[in-house]
Amino acid sequence: MNQSKGYMSGVVLLIMGLICGLLLAFVNELTEDRIEAEELRLKFEAIEEFYNIDNFNQEEVVLDDGSIYVLRNKNTNEIEHLVYSLTAKGYNEDVEMLVAVNKDLSVEGYTVTYQNESPGIGTKIVGYDFNYNEANDLSGFDGVSGATVSSSAVEAIFQQVADRVENDFGGGLDE
């Protein structure tokens, strides 16, 4: 008799688990586009720290490891600025940054958009000046003392930009 109750309880729990899983999948399907749109809006809001995006035609190019936000001249449709949204492995989790680059390959600025580094040392990467001024030159890179892994993640992001920026401005995004 007790064994029968145990099986019945197991079946009831299994059915409830399936129903909850299906409901969660349904809610995720309903909210996925909204969440994606909000994330994109927040990215463009962060990009406005560097440029007045109303002056440009904007597009997003999705990469395997992030995105590039392309700002084109409204009159000529030429690429004026690229804003890279890239990630690299940090101490605890990925570090995500926006790196804004002008057509002359000067770096307009950069900002950490996500990090979950250890409290204290790892969080020092936020707002830090890494001395990254030319998109294709990391020779002046200055990491945060004591935050080696976090600094390495930032340097890896800058290296990703350096490896592709000339090609991206040279028409690599139009192909």
CSV table of C-alpha atoms in Angstrom, one decimal:
chain,number,residue,atom,x,y,z
A,1,MET,CA,0.0,0.0,0.0
A,2,ASN,CA,2.7,2.5,1.0
A,3,GLN,CA,4.7,1.6,-2.2
A,4,SER,CA,1.6,2.5,-4.3
A,5,LYS,CA,1.4,5.9,-2.6
A,6,GLY,CA,5.1,6.5,-3.3
A,7,TYR,CA,4.6,5.7,-7.0
A,8,MET,CA,1.5,7.9,-7.1
A,9,SER,CA,3.4,10.8,-5.5
A,10,GLY,CA,6.2,10.4,-7.9
A,11,VAL,CA,3.8,10.5,-10.9
A,12,VAL,CA,2.1,13.6,-9.5
A,13,LEU,CA,5.4,15.3,-9.0
A,14,LEU,CA,6.6,14.4,-12.5
A,15,ILE,CA,3.3,15.7,-14.1
A,16,MET,CA,3.6,19.0,-12.0
A,17,GLY,CA,7.3,19.3,-13.1
A,18,LEU,CA,6.3,18.9,-16.8
A,19,ILE,CA,3.5,21.4,-16.5
A,20,CYS,CA,5.8,24.0,-14.8
A,21,GLY,CA,8.5,23.4,-17.4
A,22,LEU,CA,6.0,24.0,-20.2
A,23,LEU,CA,4.7,27.1,-18.6
A,24,LEU,CA,8.2,28.4,-18.1
A,25,ALA,CA,9.0,27.7,-21.8
A,26,PHE,CA,5.8,29.6,-22.8
A,27,VAL,CA,6.6,32.6,-20.7
A,28,ASN,CA,10.2,32.6,-22.1
A,29,GLU,CA,8.8,32.6,-25.6
A,30,LEU,CA,6.6,35.6,-24.8
A,31,THR,CA,9.3,37.7,-23.2
A,32,GLU,CA,12.4,36.7,-25.2
A,33,ASP,CA,11.9,39.4,-27.9
A,34,ARG,CA,11.2,42.1,-25.3
A,35,ILE,CA,14.3,41.2,-23.3
A,36,GLU,CA,16.4,41.3,-26.5
A,37,ALA,CA,15.0,44.7,-27.5
A,38,GLU,CA,15.6,46.1,-24.0
A,39,GLU,CA,19.2,44.9,-24.1
A,40,LEU,CA,19.7,46.5,-27.5
A,41,ARG,CA,18.2,49.8,-26.2
A,42,LEU,CA,20.5,49.8,-23.2
A,43,LYS,CA,23.5,49.2,-25.5
A,44,PHE,CA,22.5,52.1,-27.7
A,45,GLU,CA,22.0,54.2,-24.6
A,46,ALA,CA,25.6,53.3,-23.5
A,47,ILE,CA,26.8,54.1,-27.0
A,48,GLU,CA,25.3,57.6,-26.7
A,49,GLU,CA,28.1,58.2,-24.1
A,50,PHE,CA,30.4,58.4,-27.0
A,51,TYR,CA,28.3,59.6,-30.0
A,52,ASN,CA,25.0,61.3,-30.7
A,53,ILE,CA,23.5,58.3,-32.5
A,54,ASP,CA,20.7,60.4,-34.0
A,55,ASN,CA,23.2,61.8,-36.4
A,56,PHE,CA,23.9,58.4,-37.9
A,57,ASN,CA,22.3,55.4,-39.5
A,58,GLN,CA,22.8,52.6,-37.1
A,59,GLU,CA,23.0,48.9,-37.7
A,60,GLU,CA,24.2,45.9,-35.6
A,61,VAL,CA,26.5,43.2,-37.0
A,62,VAL,CA,26.4,40.1,-34.9
A,63,LEU,CA,29.7,38.2,-34.4
A,64,ASP,CA,30.4,34.9,-32.8
A,65,ASP,CA,31.9,36.6,-29.8
A,66,GLY,CA,29.8,39.8,-29.6
A,67,SER,CA,28.5,42.6,-31.9
A,68,ILE,CA,29.6,45.6,-33.8
A,69,TYR,CA,27.3,48.7,-33.8
A,70,VAL,CA,28.0,50.5,-37.1
A,71,LEU,CA,27.4,54.2,-37.3
A,72,ARG,CA,27.2,55.4,-40.9
A,73,ASN,CA,27.1,59.0,-42.2
A,74,LYS,CA,23.4,59.7,-43.1
A,75,ASN,CA,24.4,61.5,-46.3
A,76,THR,CA,27.2,59.3,-47.7
A,77,ASN,CA,26.4,56.0,-45.9
A,78,GLU,CA,30.2,55.7,-45.1
A,79,ILE,CA,31.2,54.1,-41.8
A,80,GLU,CA,32.2,56.9,-39.4
A,81,HIS,CA,32.4,55.0,-36.1
A,82,LEU,CA,32.3,51.4,-34.9
A,83,VAL,CA,31.3,50.4,-31.4
A,84,TYR,CA,32.4,46.9,-30.5
A,85,SER,CA,30.5,45.0,-27.8
A,86,LEU,CA,32.8,42.1,-26.9
A,87,THR,CA,33.4,39.7,-24.1
A,88,ALA,CA,36.4,37.9,-22.7
A,89,LYS,CA,36.8,35.4,-19.8
A,90,GLY,CA,37.5,37.2,-16.5
A,91,TYR,CA,38.2,35.9,-13.0
A,92,ASN,CA,34.7,34.7,-12.1
A,93,GLU,CA,32.7,35.3,-15.3
A,94,ASP,CA,32.9,37.0,-18.6
A,95,VAL,CA,33.8,40.7,-18.8
A,96,GLU,CA,31.8,42.6,-21.4
A,97,MET,CA,32.9,46.0,-22.8
A,98,LEU,CA,31.9,48.6,-25.4
A,99,VAL,CA,34.9,50.0,-27.3
A,100,ALA,CA,34.1,53.0,-29.5
A,101,VAL,CA,36.5,53.6,-32.5
A,102,ASN,CA,36.6,56.5,-34.9
A,103,LYS,CA,37.3,56.2,-38.6
A,104,ASP,CA,40.9,57.4,-38.1
A,105,LEU,CA,41.3,54.4,-35.7
A,106,SER,CA,41.5,56.6,-32.6
A,107,VAL,CA,39.6,55.2,-29.6
A,108,GLU,CA,36.8,57.5,-28.6
A,109,GLY,CA,36.3,55.6,-25.4
A,110,TYR,CA,35.4,52.3,-23.7
A,111,THR,CA,33.3,51.2,-20.9
A,112,VAL,CA,32.6,48.0,-19.0
A,113,THR,CA,29.0,47.0,-19.5
A,114,TYR,CA,29.1,43.8,-17.5
A,115,GLN,CA,31.4,42.2,-15.0
A,116,ASN,CA,31.0,40.0,-12.0
A,117,GLU,CA,34.5,40.0,-10.8
A,118,SER,CA,35.4,39.4,-7.2
A,119,PRO,CA,34.5,42.4,-5.0
A,120,GLY,CA,37.4,44.8,-4.5
A,121,ILE,CA,40.3,44.2,-6.8
A,122,GLY,CA,38.4,42.8,-9.8
A,123,THR,CA,35.9,45.6,-9.9
A,124,LYS,CA,38.7,48.1,-10.3
A,125,ILE,CA,38.5,47.6,-14.1
A,126,VAL,CA,35.3,49.7,-14.1
A,127,GLY,CA,36.1,53.2,-15.1
A,128,TYR,CA,39.9,52.5,-15.2
A,129,ASP,CA,42.0,54.2,-17.9
A,130,PHE,CA,43.9,51.4,-19.6
A,131,ASN,CA,45.8,53.8,-21.8
A,132,TYR,CA,44.2,52.4,-25.0
A,133,ASN,CA,44.1,55.3,-27.5
A,134,GLU,CA,44.7,53.8,-30.9
A,135,ALA,CA,42.6,50.8,-31.9
A,136,ASN,CA,45.4,48.9,-33.6
A,137,ASP,CA,48.1,49.6,-31.0
A,138,LEU,CA,48.1,48.0,-27.5
A,139,SER,CA,51.7,48.9,-26.7
A,140,GLY,CA,50.7,51.4,-24.1
A,141,PHE,CA,48.2,49.1,-22.4
A,142,ASP,CA,48.2,49.6,-18.6
A,143,GLY,CA,46.6,46.9,-16.6
A,144,VAL,CA,45.2,47.2,-13.0
A,145,SER,CA,47.8,46.2,-10.4
A,146,GLY,CA,46.5,43.2,-8.5
A,147,ALA,CA,43.7,42.5,-10.9
A,148,THR,CA,45.7,40.4,-13.4
A,149,VAL,CA,42.9,38.1,-14.7
A,150,SER,CA,40.4,41.0,-15.0
A,151,SER,CA,43.0,43.2,-16.8
A,152,SER,CA,43.9,40.3,-19.1
A,153,ALA,CA,40.2,40.0,-20.0
A,154,VAL,CA,40.1,43.7,-20.9
A,155,GLU,CA,43.4,43.4,-22.9
A,156,ALA,CA,41.9,40.4,-24.8
A,157,ILE,CA,38.9,42.5,-25.7
A,158,PHE,CA,41.2,45.3,-27.0
A,159,GLN,CA,43.2,42.7,-28.9
A,160,GLN,CA,40.0,41.5,-30.6
A,161,VAL,CA,39.3,45.1,-31.7
A,162,ALA,CA,42.9,45.5,-32.9
A,163,ASP,CA,42.8,42.3,-34.9
A,164,ARG,CA,39.8,43.3,-37.0
A,165,VAL,CA,39.3,47.1,-36.9
A,166,GLU,CA,41.2,48.0,-40.1
A,167,ASN,CA,39.4,45.4,-42.1
A,168,ASP,CA,36.0,46.5,-40.6
A,169,PHE,CA,36.6,50.1,-41.6
A,170,GLY,CA,38.1,49.0,-44.9
A,171,GLY,CA,34.9,47.4,-46.1
A,172,GLY,CA,35.0,44.1,-44.3
A,173,LEU,CA,31.5,44.7,-42.9
A,174,ASP,CA,30.0,45.4,-46.3
A,175,GLU,CA,31.0,42.1,-47.8
